[in-house]
XYZ file of N, CA and C in Angstrom:
453
model
N -11.606 -22.579 -9.888
C -10.550 -21.908 -10.598
C -9.611 -22.972 -11.150
N -9.296 -22.845 -12.405
C -8.391 -23.777 -13.067
C -7.014 -23.128 -13.148
N -5.965 -23.871 -12.800
C -4.592 -23.353 -12.842
C -3.791 -24.190 -13.820
N -3.140 -23.519 -14.749
C -2.275 -24.184 -15.726
C -0.844 -23.731 -15.491
N 0.103 -24.664 -15.522
C 1.516 -24.345 -15.333
C 2.282 -24.927 -16.504
N 3.060 -24.087 -17.166
C 3.838 -24.503 -18.327
C 5.310 -24.235 -18.024
N 6.033 -25.277 -17.633
C 7.459 -25.157 -17.326
C 8.227 -25.658 -18.532
N 9.025 -24.762 -19.123
C 9.781 -25.112 -20.320
C 10.997 -24.203 -20.410
N 12.154 -24.774 -20.673
C 13.401 -23.993 -20.749
C 13.403 -22.986 -21.909
N 12.533 -23.160 -22.879
C 12.513 -22.246 -24.020
C 11.945 -20.866 -23.661
N 11.222 -20.763 -22.551
C 10.677 -19.470 -22.131
C 11.814 -18.584 -21.637
N 11.904 -17.387 -22.184
C 12.974 -16.466 -21.800
C 12.705 -15.812 -20.450
N 11.428 -15.548 -20.143
C 11.079 -14.952 -18.858
C 9.742 -15.516 -18.383
N 9.500 -15.340 -17.109
C 8.246 -15.814 -16.537
C 7.160 -14.784 -16.791
N 6.010 -15.236 -17.249
C 4.868 -14.343 -17.436
C 3.630 -15.019 -16.858
N 2.720 -14.196 -16.381
C 1.485 -14.703 -15.789
C 0.317 -14.077 -16.539
N -0.596 -14.923 -17.004
C -1.809 -14.454 -17.664
C -2.997 -15.010 -16.898
N -3.928 -14.140 -16.573
C -5.127 -14.573 -15.873
C -6.326 -14.300 -16.777
N -7.084 -15.349 -17.053
C -8.313 -15.206 -17.830
C -9.471 -15.313 -16.849
N -10.309 -14.295 -16.789
C -11.431 -14.351 -15.852
C -12.632 -13.604 -16.417
N -13.796 -13.986 -15.951
C -15.035 -13.346 -16.380
C -15.150 -11.957 -15.760
N -14.735 -11.838 -14.478
C -14.779 -10.556 -13.785
C -13.733 -10.539 -12.676
N -13.345 -9.338 -12.276
C -12.363 -9.168 -11.214
C -13.057 -9.405 -9.871
N -12.531 -10.321 -9.068
C -13.090 -10.548 -7.734
C -11.954 -10.542 -6.709
N -12.279 -10.789 -5.446
C -11.281 -10.720 -4.383
C -10.159 -11.740 -4.557
N -10.480 -12.920 -5.083
C -9.431 -13.931 -5.261
C -8.426 -13.490 -6.334
N -8.912 -12.867 -7.391
C -8.021 -12.371 -8.448
C -7.180 -11.212 -7.909
N -7.815 -10.304 -7.168
C -7.070 -9.194 -6.562
C -5.996 -9.724 -5.625
N -6.308 -10.775 -4.871
C -5.334 -11.375 -3.965
C -4.127 -11.931 -4.709
N -4.380 -12.576 -5.839
C -3.288 -13.115 -6.661
C -2.422 -11.984 -7.184
N -3.064 -10.939 -7.692
C -2.310 -9.798 -8.224
C -1.490 -9.111 -7.140
N -2.074 -8.955 -5.963
C -1.351 -8.347 -4.851
C -0.160 -9.200 -4.432
N -0.339 -10.517 -4.417
C 0.755 -11.424 -4.083
C 1.909 -11.233 -5.072
N 1.581 -11.149 -6.354
C 2.613 -10.964 -7.378
C 3.296 -9.598 -7.239
N 2.529 -8.561 -6.925
C 3.102 -7.227 -6.706
C 4.093 -7.240 -5.551
N 3.721 -7.924 -4.463
C 4.592 -7.990 -3.293
C 5.902 -8.679 -3.636
N 5.858 -9.710 -4.449
C 7.074 -10.425 -4.832
C 7.954 -9.550 -5.720
N 7.314 -8.693 -6.509
C 8.035 -7.806 -7.412
C 8.721 -6.670 -6.659
N 8.096 -6.177 -5.597
C 8.621 -5.059 -4.817
C 9.134 -5.589 -3.485
N 10.339 -6.137 -3.493
C 10.889 -6.705 -2.271
C 11.451 -5.638 -1.343
N 11.902 -4.519 -1.913
C 12.416 -3.443 -1.082
C 12.349 -2.115 -1.816
N 12.465 -1.054 -1.030
C 12.466 0.312 -1.544
C 13.687 0.990 -0.941
N 14.356 1.797 -1.725
C 15.530 2.512 -1.227
C 15.076 3.845 -0.630
N 15.473 4.067 0.622
C 15.157 5.308 1.315
C 16.437 6.024 1.688
N 16.426 7.331 1.557
C 17.618 8.127 1.835
C 17.402 8.928 3.117
N 18.383 8.864 4.012
C 18.361 9.624 5.259
C 19.720 10.296 5.360
N 19.741 11.614 5.139
C 21.025 12.312 5.043
C 21.745 11.834 3.797
N 22.971 11.417 3.957
C 23.739 10.883 2.819
C 23.666 9.364 2.733
N 23.030 8.726 3.706
C 22.945 7.273 3.746
C 21.727 6.768 2.986
N 21.912 5.640 2.314
C 20.792 4.991 1.639
C 20.460 3.709 2.399
N 19.185 3.513 2.666
C 18.724 2.373 3.452
C 17.792 1.507 2.621
N 17.836 0.212 2.881
C 16.917 -0.721 2.232
C 15.706 -0.857 3.138
N 14.537 -0.492 2.618
C 13.296 -0.554 3.384
C 12.416 -1.659 2.824
N 11.952 -2.522 3.703
C 10.979 -3.535 3.288
C 9.606 -2.882 3.369
N 8.770 -3.056 2.357
C 7.447 -2.408 2.370
C 6.635 -2.669 3.636
N 6.705 -3.888 4.185
C 5.893 -4.188 5.371
C 6.393 -3.472 6.628
N 7.590 -2.880 6.572
C 8.127 -2.118 7.704
C 7.735 -0.645 7.645
N 7.195 -0.223 6.512
C 6.809 1.178 6.333
C 5.424 1.395 6.926
N 5.293 2.397 7.799
C 3.999 2.712 8.405
C 3.137 3.472 7.405
N 3.738 4.491 6.771
C 3.029 5.225 5.730
C 4.008 5.988 4.857
N 3.557 6.321 3.663
C 4.281 7.181 2.733
C 3.519 8.489 2.675
N 4.228 9.599 2.678
C 3.552 10.888 2.555
C 4.397 11.837 1.715
N 3.706 12.728 1.032
C 4.418 13.698 0.197
C 4.379 15.069 0.853
N 5.502 15.741 0.758
C 5.654 17.115 1.224
C 6.381 17.856 0.124
N 5.825 18.965 -0.310
C 6.396 19.708 -1.440
C 6.514 18.744 -2.609
N 7.717 18.567 -3.122
C 7.916 17.646 -4.248
C 8.633 16.375 -3.814
N 8.639 16.083 -2.522
C 9.343 14.914 -2.014
C 8.364 13.915 -1.401
N 8.725 12.628 -1.509
C 7.937 11.572 -0.876
C 8.805 10.935 0.201
N 8.222 10.739 1.373
C 8.933 10.156 2.503
C 8.239 8.880 2.957
N 9.051 7.912 3.373
C 8.552 6.673 3.977
C 8.827 6.778 5.461
N 7.798 6.586 6.280
C 7.961 6.645 7.727
C 7.931 5.230 8.287
N 8.979 4.892 9.046
C 9.093 3.590 9.695
C 9.314 3.823 11.184
N 9.445 2.752 11.933
C 9.730 2.900 13.361
C 11.141 3.449 13.584
N 11.979 3.394 12.557
C 13.350 3.904 12.640
C 13.464 5.366 12.221
N 12.387 5.937 11.679
C 12.424 7.336 11.251
C 11.831 7.531 9.875
N 12.123 8.687 9.296
C 11.586 9.055 7.987
C 12.698 9.037 6.941
N 12.385 8.495 5.772
C 13.356 8.362 4.694
C 12.771 8.940 3.411
N 13.581 9.658 2.674
C 13.157 10.188 1.384
C 13.265 9.063 0.357
N 12.202 8.873 -0.436
C 12.220 7.861 -1.489
C 12.072 8.550 -2.838
N 12.570 7.904 -3.881
C 12.540 8.533 -5.210
C 11.198 8.383 -5.913
N 10.423 7.365 -5.534
C 9.154 7.109 -6.203
C 8.114 8.161 -5.841
N 7.205 8.412 -6.751
C 6.047 9.271 -6.506
C 4.971 8.404 -5.845
N 4.012 9.030 -5.182
C 2.967 8.267 -4.497
C 2.191 7.359 -5.453
N 1.864 7.860 -6.640
C 1.099 7.033 -7.570
C 1.905 5.817 -8.021
N 3.237 5.953 -8.105
C 4.081 4.815 -8.475
C 4.102 3.782 -7.349
N 4.185 4.262 -6.115
C 4.145 3.356 -4.972
C 2.802 2.636 -4.893
N 1.739 3.368 -5.153
C 0.397 2.788 -5.107
C 0.262 1.658 -6.131
N 0.888 1.821 -7.297
C 0.857 0.786 -8.330
C 1.705 -0.422 -7.948
N 2.840 -0.179 -7.278
C 3.787 -1.241 -6.935
C 3.388 -2.043 -5.704
N 2.719 -1.410 -4.765
C 2.447 -2.034 -3.475
C 1.107 -2.758 -3.457
N 1.000 -3.721 -2.584
C -0.219 -4.519 -2.457
C -1.396 -3.660 -1.998
N -2.515 -3.761 -2.718
C -3.708 -2.979 -2.352
C -4.439 -3.581 -1.163
N -4.042 -4.780 -0.739
C -4.630 -5.343 0.466
C -3.820 -4.971 1.707
N -2.638 -4.397 1.501
C -1.785 -3.967 2.607
C -1.717 -2.446 2.695
N -1.624 -1.774 1.550
C -1.493 -0.320 1.522
C -2.747 0.318 0.941
N -3.175 1.408 1.574
C -4.388 2.100 1.139
C -4.141 3.596 1.136
N -4.728 4.255 0.159
C -4.619 5.708 0.042
C -5.526 6.354 1.082
N -4.952 7.271 1.876
C -5.733 8.015 2.863
C -6.114 9.396 2.353
N -5.251 9.953 1.509
C -5.477 11.290 0.962
C -4.581 11.445 -0.260
N -4.620 12.612 -0.878
C -3.747 12.847 -2.026
C -2.282 12.744 -1.641
N -1.989 12.954 -0.363
C -0.588 13.002 0.056
C -0.149 11.846 0.962
N -1.029 10.860 1.229
C -0.658 9.779 2.152
C -1.165 8.408 1.675
N -0.262 7.420 1.745
C -0.602 6.009 1.546
C -0.171 5.301 2.824
N -1.076 4.526 3.429
C -0.799 3.906 4.726
C -0.762 2.389 4.645
N 0.063 1.799 5.511
C 0.122 0.358 5.689
C -0.982 -0.013 6.673
N -1.971 -0.767 6.228
C -3.117 -1.131 7.070
C -2.700 -1.849 8.346
N -1.607 -2.603 8.280
C -1.171 -3.375 9.439
C -0.440 -2.524 10.482
N -0.186 -1.261 10.166
C 0.458 -0.353 11.118
C -0.537 0.641 11.718
N -1.804 0.547 11.321
C -2.831 1.444 11.854
C -3.345 0.884 13.177
N -3.394 1.741 14.170
C -3.893 1.339 15.489
C -5.405 1.538 15.566
N -5.860 2.761 15.249
C -7.305 3.010 15.250
C -7.648 4.268 14.456
N -8.947 4.411 14.182
C -9.494 5.570 13.475
C -10.334 6.376 14.445
N -10.451 7.669 14.148
C -11.270 8.547 14.979
C -11.959 9.548 14.051
N -13.266 9.724 14.176
C -13.958 10.697 13.323
C -13.410 12.102 13.563
N -13.367 12.885 12.502
C -12.884 14.249 12.609
C -13.906 15.177 11.953
N -13.507 16.392 11.683
C -14.401 17.385 11.111
C -14.798 17.067 9.681
N -16.027 17.382 9.323
C -16.532 17.337 7.951
C -16.334 15.987 7.253
N -16.499 14.887 7.995
C -16.441 13.559 7.394
C -15.050 12.985 7.193
N -14.023 13.643 7.697
C -12.675 13.092 7.587
C -12.403 12.159 8.767
N -11.310 11.431 8.700
C -10.911 10.537 9.784
C -9.494 10.873 10.234
N -9.254 10.767 11.532
C -7.891 10.840 12.043
C -7.425 9.389 12.124
N -6.289 9.104 11.512
C -5.747 7.754 11.500
C -4.561 7.717 12.458
N -4.682 6.914 13.501
C -3.625 6.785 14.499
C -2.830 5.513 14.208
N -1.513 5.675 14.141
C -0.640 4.539 13.871
C -0.105 3.953 15.168
N 0.326 2.713 15.128
C 0.887 2.040 16.296
C 2.082 2.805 16.859
N 2.765 3.543 16.004
C 3.944 4.311 16.413
C 3.575 5.550 17.219
N 2.276 5.878 17.253
C 1.837 7.083 17.953
C 1.629 8.263 17.012
N 2.098 8.149 15.780
C 1.905 9.228 14.808
C 0.482 9.193 14.286
N 0.062 10.300 13.686
C -1.274 10.332 13.111
C -1.261 11.087 11.792
N -2.186 10.707 10.941
C -2.408 11.356 9.653
C -3.912 11.491 9.483
N -4.314 12.236 8.485
C -5.740 12.446 8.243
C -6.154 11.796 6.935
N -7.297 11.120 6.982
C -7.891 10.549 5.773
C -8.919 11.550 5.267
N -8.766 11.975 4.029
C -9.694 12.957 3.481
C -11.045 12.306 3.193
N -12.064 13.118 3.176
C -13.444 12.668 2.966
C -13.575 11.850 1.677
N -12.827 12.245 0.664
C -12.874 11.577 -0.635
C -12.501 10.091 -0.532
N -11.591 9.745 0.391
C -11.091 8.375 0.500
C -11.749 7.560 1.610
N -12.572 8.178 2.441
C -13.180 7.485 3.590
C -14.028 6.288 3.130
N -14.810 6.446 2.084
C -15.640 5.346 1.577
C -14.813 4.146 1.161
N -13.725 4.393 0.465
C -12.838 3.308 0.015
C -12.187 2.623 1.214
N -11.799 3.409 2.211
C -11.195 2.840 3.420
C -12.196 1.930 4.114
N -13.428 2.407 4.257
C -14.470 1.598 4.904
C -14.732 0.321 4.109
N -14.714 0.434 2.794
C -14.936 -0.736 1.949
C -13.833 -1.759 2.156
N -12.592 -1.295 2.155
C -11.465 -2.203 2.340
C -11.511 -2.857 3.714
N -11.840 -2.095 4.708
C -11.879 -2.620 6.075
C -13.212 -3.280 6.416
N -14.145 -3.176 5.487
C -15.496 -3.715 5.691
C -16.151 -3.141 6.948
N -15.898 -1.832 7.180
C -16.471 -1.155 8.331
C -17.962 -0.915 8.179
N -18.401 -0.813 6.934
C -19.807 -0.498 6.740
C -20.681 -1.739 6.637
N -20.219 -2.861 7.171
C -21.071 -4.050 7.197
C -21.923 -3.970 8.465
N -23.112 -4.392 8.360
C -24.061 -4.296 9.486
C -23.969 -5.565 10.331
N -23.855 -5.377 11.633
C -23.869 -6.530 12.550
C -25.303 -6.905 12.850
N -25.600 -8.169 12.853
C -26.962 -8.635 13.108
C -27.247 -8.736 14.574
């Protein structure tokens, strides 16, 4: 991989361009790193108070009705972003979609357990649990490399 750096005061803002033949894990890692730097915090509302939440402190995001909540070890906070917006902003190597209504922090997951009809029960370190829908199980296994065969 060739890296070019152009430092010049005439540039009004920093921009990153990646030229590649195909998207691979190293490119995804670079993009995720840049996303993480861009999203340093998320504002969560609890009652009338607004809290600064660091993405790595969030166990999972889930939607209920028309609201999205971030669950941390300190409790649940209402956030203004929609799940698809969070999915775009957050690192895909840290956060993964479990269902239409849940995005989870991989580093806060304790273990998985098979459930009915090909779904998974996802147990978090906090003791809470959510369900991964059948539609997303393949992607979860791919990310976690669960479907690799041991020799």
